């Protein structure tokens, strides 16, 4: 039950912050969408499997700026690769180990990889993520394991 309440509160706060609407009609539609999402999540039997989602936002405070900075650095790297007349693009495919035991942590990790320009998560199989990288430099950045450690820290899965 705690997971359902936590999910309801988290989704409601996110909806209010992102929409900014206080019109009664829009508030009731937002409430309906939150309730529908909680019902679907509960019927899928994943509400309590991933723990208390309300504990994530405080940990995300340090992760989101770090991910934003990594995204900026990767954008610059990819722009240099594309603008270089020699086009030194050497795509490669490799796997990285996901140290998060929960599905939510692995999802955050795979999505973080895809959000970083020059890398795309292609599939998740158990504790391995298949990744496509635009060149060896972007692959090496990911293979350091820093992103994996940070996602493990924010998801509270040690």
PDB file of C-alpha atoms in Angstrom:
ATOM      1  CA  UNK A   1       0.000   0.000   0.000  1.00  0.00           C
ATOM      2  CA  UNK A   2       2.905   2.336   0.751  1.00  0.00           C
ATOM      3  CA  UNK A   3       4.119   1.907  -2.825  1.00  0.00           C
ATOM      4  CA  UNK A   4       0.727   2.887  -4.245  1.00  0.00           C
ATOM      5  CA  UNK A   5       0.558   6.023  -2.104  1.00  0.00           C
ATOM      6  CA  UNK A   6       4.155   6.887  -2.940  1.00  0.00           C
ATOM      7  CA  UNK A   7       3.500   6.469  -6.673  1.00  0.00           C
ATOM      8  CA  UNK A   8       0.313   8.552  -6.455  1.00  0.00           C
ATOM      9  CA  UNK A   9       2.096  11.399  -4.643  1.00  0.00           C
ATOM     10  CA  UNK A  10       5.107  11.313  -6.966  1.00  0.00           C
ATOM     11  CA  UNK A  11       3.000  11.345 -10.137  1.00  0.00           C
ATOM     12  CA  UNK A  12       0.725  14.077  -8.791  1.00  0.00           C
ATOM     13  CA  UNK A  13       3.633  16.340  -7.902  1.00  0.00           C
ATOM     14  CA  UNK A  14       5.305  15.752 -11.270  1.00  0.00           C
ATOM     15  CA  UNK A  15       2.045  16.445 -13.108  1.00  0.00           C
ATOM     16  CA  UNK A  16       1.502  19.686 -11.192  1.00  0.00           C
ATOM     17  CA  UNK A  17       5.088  20.852 -11.707  1.00  0.00           C
ATOM     18  CA  UNK A  18       5.117  20.074 -15.417  1.00  0.00           C
ATOM     19  CA  UNK A  19       1.643  21.305 -16.298  1.00  0.00           C
ATOM     20  CA  UNK A  20       1.365  24.369 -14.084  1.00  0.00           C
ATOM     21  CA  UNK A  21      -2.410  24.352 -14.573  1.00  0.00           C
ATOM     22  CA  UNK A  22      -4.824  25.192 -11.764  1.00  0.00           C
ATOM     23  CA  UNK A  23      -8.008  25.167 -13.816  1.00  0.00           C
ATOM     24  CA  UNK A  24     -10.480  22.767 -12.109  1.00  0.00           C
ATOM     25  CA  UNK A  25     -11.151  20.874 -15.347  1.00  0.00           C
ATOM     26  CA  UNK A  26      -7.450  20.336 -16.065  1.00  0.00           C
ATOM     27  CA  UNK A  27      -6.761  19.436 -12.438  1.00  0.00           C
ATOM     28  CA  UNK A  28      -9.496  16.787 -12.556  1.00  0.00           C
ATOM     29  CA  UNK A  29      -8.132  15.409 -15.843  1.00  0.00           C
ATOM     30  CA  UNK A  30      -4.646  15.313 -14.332  1.00  0.00           C
ATOM     31  CA  UNK A  31      -5.999  13.518 -11.274  1.00  0.00           C
ATOM     32  CA  UNK A  32      -7.791  11.025 -13.521  1.00  0.00           C
ATOM     33  CA  UNK A  33      -4.602  10.331 -15.465  1.00  0.00           C
ATOM     34  CA  UNK A  34      -2.626   9.832 -12.248  1.00  0.00           C
ATOM     35  CA  UNK A  35      -5.261   7.449 -10.864  1.00  0.00           C
ATOM     36  CA  UNK A  36      -5.375   5.515 -14.140  1.00  0.00           C
ATOM     37  CA  UNK A  37      -1.583   5.217 -14.152  1.00  0.00           C
ATOM     38  CA  UNK A  38      -1.556   3.966 -10.539  1.00  0.00           C
ATOM     39  CA  UNK A  39      -4.260   1.402 -11.345  1.00  0.00           C
ATOM     40  CA  UNK A  40      -2.366   0.130 -14.387  1.00  0.00           C
ATOM     41  CA  UNK A  41       0.883  -0.010 -12.413  1.00  0.00           C
ATOM     42  CA  UNK A  42      -0.873  -1.919  -9.621  1.00  0.00           C
ATOM     43  CA  UNK A  43      -2.509  -4.366 -12.053  1.00  0.00           C
ATOM     44  CA  UNK A  44       0.903  -5.024 -13.635  1.00  0.00           C
ATOM     45  CA  UNK A  45       2.048  -5.969 -10.125  1.00  0.00           C
ATOM     46  CA  UNK A  46       5.082  -3.691 -10.186  1.00  0.00           C
ATOM     47  CA  UNK A  47       4.069  -1.112  -7.586  1.00  0.00           C
ATOM     48  CA  UNK A  48       5.864  -2.636  -4.618  1.00  0.00           C
ATOM     49  CA  UNK A  49       8.564  -4.539  -6.493  1.00  0.00           C
ATOM     50  CA  UNK A  50      10.691  -1.485  -7.174  1.00  0.00           C
ATOM     51  CA  UNK A  51      10.631  -0.012  -3.706  1.00  0.00           C
ATOM     52  CA  UNK A  52       9.679   3.409  -2.487  1.00  0.00           C
ATOM     53  CA  UNK A  53       9.858   5.768  -5.472  1.00  0.00           C
ATOM     54  CA  UNK A  54       9.529   8.821  -3.253  1.00  0.00           C
ATOM     55  CA  UNK A  55      13.124   8.329  -2.055  1.00  0.00           C
ATOM     56  CA  UNK A  56      14.493   8.816  -5.588  1.00  0.00           C
ATOM     57  CA  UNK A  57      14.045  12.601  -5.993  1.00  0.00           C
ATOM     58  CA  UNK A  58      16.548  13.596  -3.272  1.00  0.00           C
ATOM     59  CA  UNK A  59      19.166  11.307  -4.803  1.00  0.00           C
ATOM     60  CA  UNK A  60      18.411  12.614  -8.280  1.00  0.00           C
ATOM     61  CA  UNK A  61      19.442  16.110  -7.190  1.00  0.00           C
ATOM     62  CA  UNK A  62      23.094  15.150  -7.626  1.00  0.00           C
ATOM     63  CA  UNK A  63      22.620  12.772 -10.576  1.00  0.00           C
ATOM     64  CA  UNK A  64      20.672  15.030 -12.947  1.00  0.00           C
ATOM     65  CA  UNK A  65      23.303  17.822 -13.042  1.00  0.00           C
ATOM     66  CA  UNK A  66      26.038  15.223 -13.545  1.00  0.00           C
ATOM     67  CA  UNK A  67      24.082  13.606 -16.407  1.00  0.00           C
ATOM     68  CA  UNK A  68      23.404  17.050 -17.926  1.00  0.00           C
ATOM     69  CA  UNK A  69      27.132  17.833 -17.867  1.00  0.00           C
ATOM     70  CA  UNK A  70      27.958  14.459 -19.447  1.00  0.00           C
ATOM     71  CA  UNK A  71      25.354  15.173 -22.126  1.00  0.00           C
ATOM     72  CA  UNK A  72      26.911  18.563 -22.881  1.00  0.00           C
ATOM     73  CA  UNK A  73      30.401  17.035 -23.117  1.00  0.00           C
ATOM     74  CA  UNK A  74      29.121  14.269 -25.381  1.00  0.00           C
ATOM     75  CA  UNK A  75      27.289  16.785 -27.575  1.00  0.00           C
ATOM     76  CA  UNK A  76      30.545  18.650 -28.112  1.00  0.00           C
ATOM     77  CA  UNK A  77      32.400  15.421 -28.903  1.00  0.00           C
ATOM     78  CA  UNK A  78      29.760  14.271 -31.397  1.00  0.00           C
ATOM     79  CA  UNK A  79      29.647  17.731 -33.026  1.00  0.00           C
ATOM     80  CA  UNK A  80      33.437  17.640 -33.481  1.00  0.00           C
ATOM     81  CA  UNK A  81      33.207  14.187 -35.046  1.00  0.00           C
ATOM     82  CA  UNK A  82      30.516  15.268 -37.468  1.00  0.00           C
ATOM     83  CA  UNK A  83      32.169  18.556 -38.412  1.00  0.00           C
ATOM     84  CA  UNK A  84      35.596  16.997 -38.963  1.00  0.00           C
ATOM     85  CA  UNK A  85      36.141  16.676 -42.740  1.00  0.00           C
ATOM     86  CA  UNK A  86      37.761  13.251 -42.211  1.00  0.00           C
ATOM     87  CA  UNK A  87      34.605  11.997 -40.398  1.00  0.00           C
ATOM     88  CA  UNK A  88      36.494   9.889 -37.834  1.00  0.00           C
ATOM     89  CA  UNK A  89      33.380   7.939 -36.911  1.00  0.00           C
ATOM     90  CA  UNK A  90      34.095   4.307 -36.002  1.00  0.00           C
ATOM     91  CA  UNK A  91      30.843   2.760 -34.762  1.00  0.00           C
ATOM     92  CA  UNK A  92      31.104  -0.220 -32.448  1.00  0.00           C
ATOM     93  CA  UNK A  93      28.831  -2.432 -30.414  1.00  0.00           C
ATOM     94  CA  UNK A  94      29.730  -3.679 -26.947  1.00  0.00           C
ATOM     95  CA  UNK A  95      28.147  -4.702 -23.664  1.00  0.00           C
ATOM     96  CA  UNK A  96      28.328  -3.049 -20.271  1.00  0.00           C
ATOM     97  CA  UNK A  97      27.459  -4.686 -16.987  1.00  0.00           C
ATOM     98  CA  UNK A  98      24.550  -3.206 -15.069  1.00  0.00           C
ATOM     99  CA  UNK A  99      25.203  -3.612 -11.354  1.00  0.00           C
ATOM    100  CA  UNK A 100      21.652  -2.633 -10.364  1.00  0.00           C
ATOM    101  CA  UNK A 101      19.668  -5.703  -9.252  1.00  0.00           C
ATOM    102  CA  UNK A 102      16.261  -4.042  -9.800  1.00  0.00           C
ATOM    103  CA  UNK A 103      14.515  -3.413 -13.086  1.00  0.00           C
ATOM    104  CA  UNK A 104      14.030   0.284 -12.348  1.00  0.00           C
ATOM    105  CA  UNK A 105      17.755   0.843 -11.784  1.00  0.00           C
ATOM    106  CA  UNK A 106      18.613  -0.964 -15.022  1.00  0.00           C
ATOM    107  CA  UNK A 107      16.017   1.104 -16.867  1.00  0.00           C
ATOM    108  CA  UNK A 108      17.465   4.355 -15.513  1.00  0.00           C
ATOM    109  CA  UNK A 109      20.953   3.186 -16.516  1.00  0.00           C
ATOM    110  CA  UNK A 110      19.921   2.162 -20.037  1.00  0.00           C
ATOM    111  CA  UNK A 111      17.995   5.403 -20.549  1.00  0.00           C
ATOM    112  CA  UNK A 112      20.933   7.458 -19.256  1.00  0.00           C
ATOM    113  CA  UNK A 113      23.181   5.761 -21.801  1.00  0.00           C
ATOM    114  CA  UNK A 114      20.744   6.621 -24.590  1.00  0.00           C
ATOM    115  CA  UNK A 115      20.366  10.228 -23.387  1.00  0.00           C
ATOM    116  CA  UNK A 116      24.110  10.721 -23.725  1.00  0.00           C
ATOM    117  CA  UNK A 117      24.873  11.645 -27.364  1.00  0.00           C
ATOM    118  CA  UNK A 118      27.009   9.140 -29.231  1.00  0.00           C
ATOM    119  CA  UNK A 119      25.667   6.077 -27.399  1.00  0.00           C
ATOM    120  CA  UNK A 120      22.431   4.124 -27.649  1.00  0.00           C
ATOM    121  CA  UNK A 121      21.214   1.259 -25.467  1.00  0.00           C
ATOM    122  CA  UNK A 122      20.049  -1.433 -27.851  1.00  0.00           C
ATOM    123  CA  UNK A 123      18.851  -4.107 -25.425  1.00  0.00           C
ATOM    124  CA  UNK A 124      18.979  -5.205 -21.819  1.00  0.00           C
ATOM    125  CA  UNK A 125      19.516  -8.893 -21.139  1.00  0.00           C
ATOM    126  CA  UNK A 126      19.850  -9.811 -17.480  1.00  0.00           C
ATOM    127  CA  UNK A 127      22.681  -7.684 -16.127  1.00  0.00           C
ATOM    128  CA  UNK A 128      24.146  -6.753 -19.522  1.00  0.00           C
ATOM    129  CA  UNK A 129      23.235  -3.806 -21.708  1.00  0.00           C
ATOM    130  CA  UNK A 130      24.086  -3.950 -25.411  1.00  0.00           C
ATOM    131  CA  UNK A 131      25.320  -0.510 -26.464  1.00  0.00           C
ATOM    132  CA  UNK A 132      26.085   1.098 -29.826  1.00  0.00           C
ATOM    133  CA  UNK A 133      28.711   3.856 -29.716  1.00  0.00           C
ATOM    134  CA  UNK A 134      29.650   6.297 -32.456  1.00  0.00           C
ATOM    135  CA  UNK A 135      33.380   5.842 -31.784  1.00  0.00           C
ATOM    136  CA  UNK A 136      35.795   4.277 -29.326  1.00  0.00           C
ATOM    137  CA  UNK A 137      36.067   7.488 -27.273  1.00  0.00           C
ATOM    138  CA  UNK A 138      32.382   7.506 -26.386  1.00  0.00           C
ATOM    139  CA  UNK A 139      32.582   3.786 -25.649  1.00  0.00           C
ATOM    140  CA  UNK A 140      35.592   4.302 -23.365  1.00  0.00           C
ATOM    141  CA  UNK A 141      33.735   6.989 -21.410  1.00  0.00           C
ATOM    142  CA  UNK A 142      30.943   4.529 -20.715  1.00  0.00           C
ATOM    143  CA  UNK A 143      33.278   1.628 -19.942  1.00  0.00           C
ATOM    144  CA  UNK A 144      34.807   3.528 -17.013  1.00  0.00           C
ATOM    145  CA  UNK A 145      31.727   2.473 -15.021  1.00  0.00           C
ATOM    146  CA  UNK A 146      31.103   5.921 -13.549  1.00  0.00           C
ATOM    147  CA  UNK A 147      27.529   6.118 -14.851  1.00  0.00           C
ATOM    148  CA  UNK A 148      26.780   2.614 -13.549  1.00  0.00           C
ATOM    149  CA  UNK A 149      28.069   3.549 -10.084  1.00  0.00           C
ATOM    150  CA  UNK A 150      26.053   6.761  -9.995  1.00  0.00           C
ATOM    151  CA  UNK A 151      22.827   5.050 -11.089  1.00  0.00           C
ATOM    152  CA  UNK A 152      23.390   2.346  -8.473  1.00  0.00           C
ATOM    153  CA  UNK A 153      23.802   5.080  -5.849  1.00  0.00           C
ATOM    154  CA  UNK A 154      20.619   6.974  -6.788  1.00  0.00           C
ATOM    155  CA  UNK A 155      18.516   3.846  -7.032  1.00  0.00           C
ATOM    156  CA  UNK A 156      19.612   2.802  -3.551  1.00  0.00           C
ATOM    157  CA  UNK A 157      20.611  -0.639  -4.774  1.00  0.00           C
ATOM    158  CA  UNK A 158      24.032  -1.563  -3.457  1.00  0.00           C
TER     159      UNK A 158
END
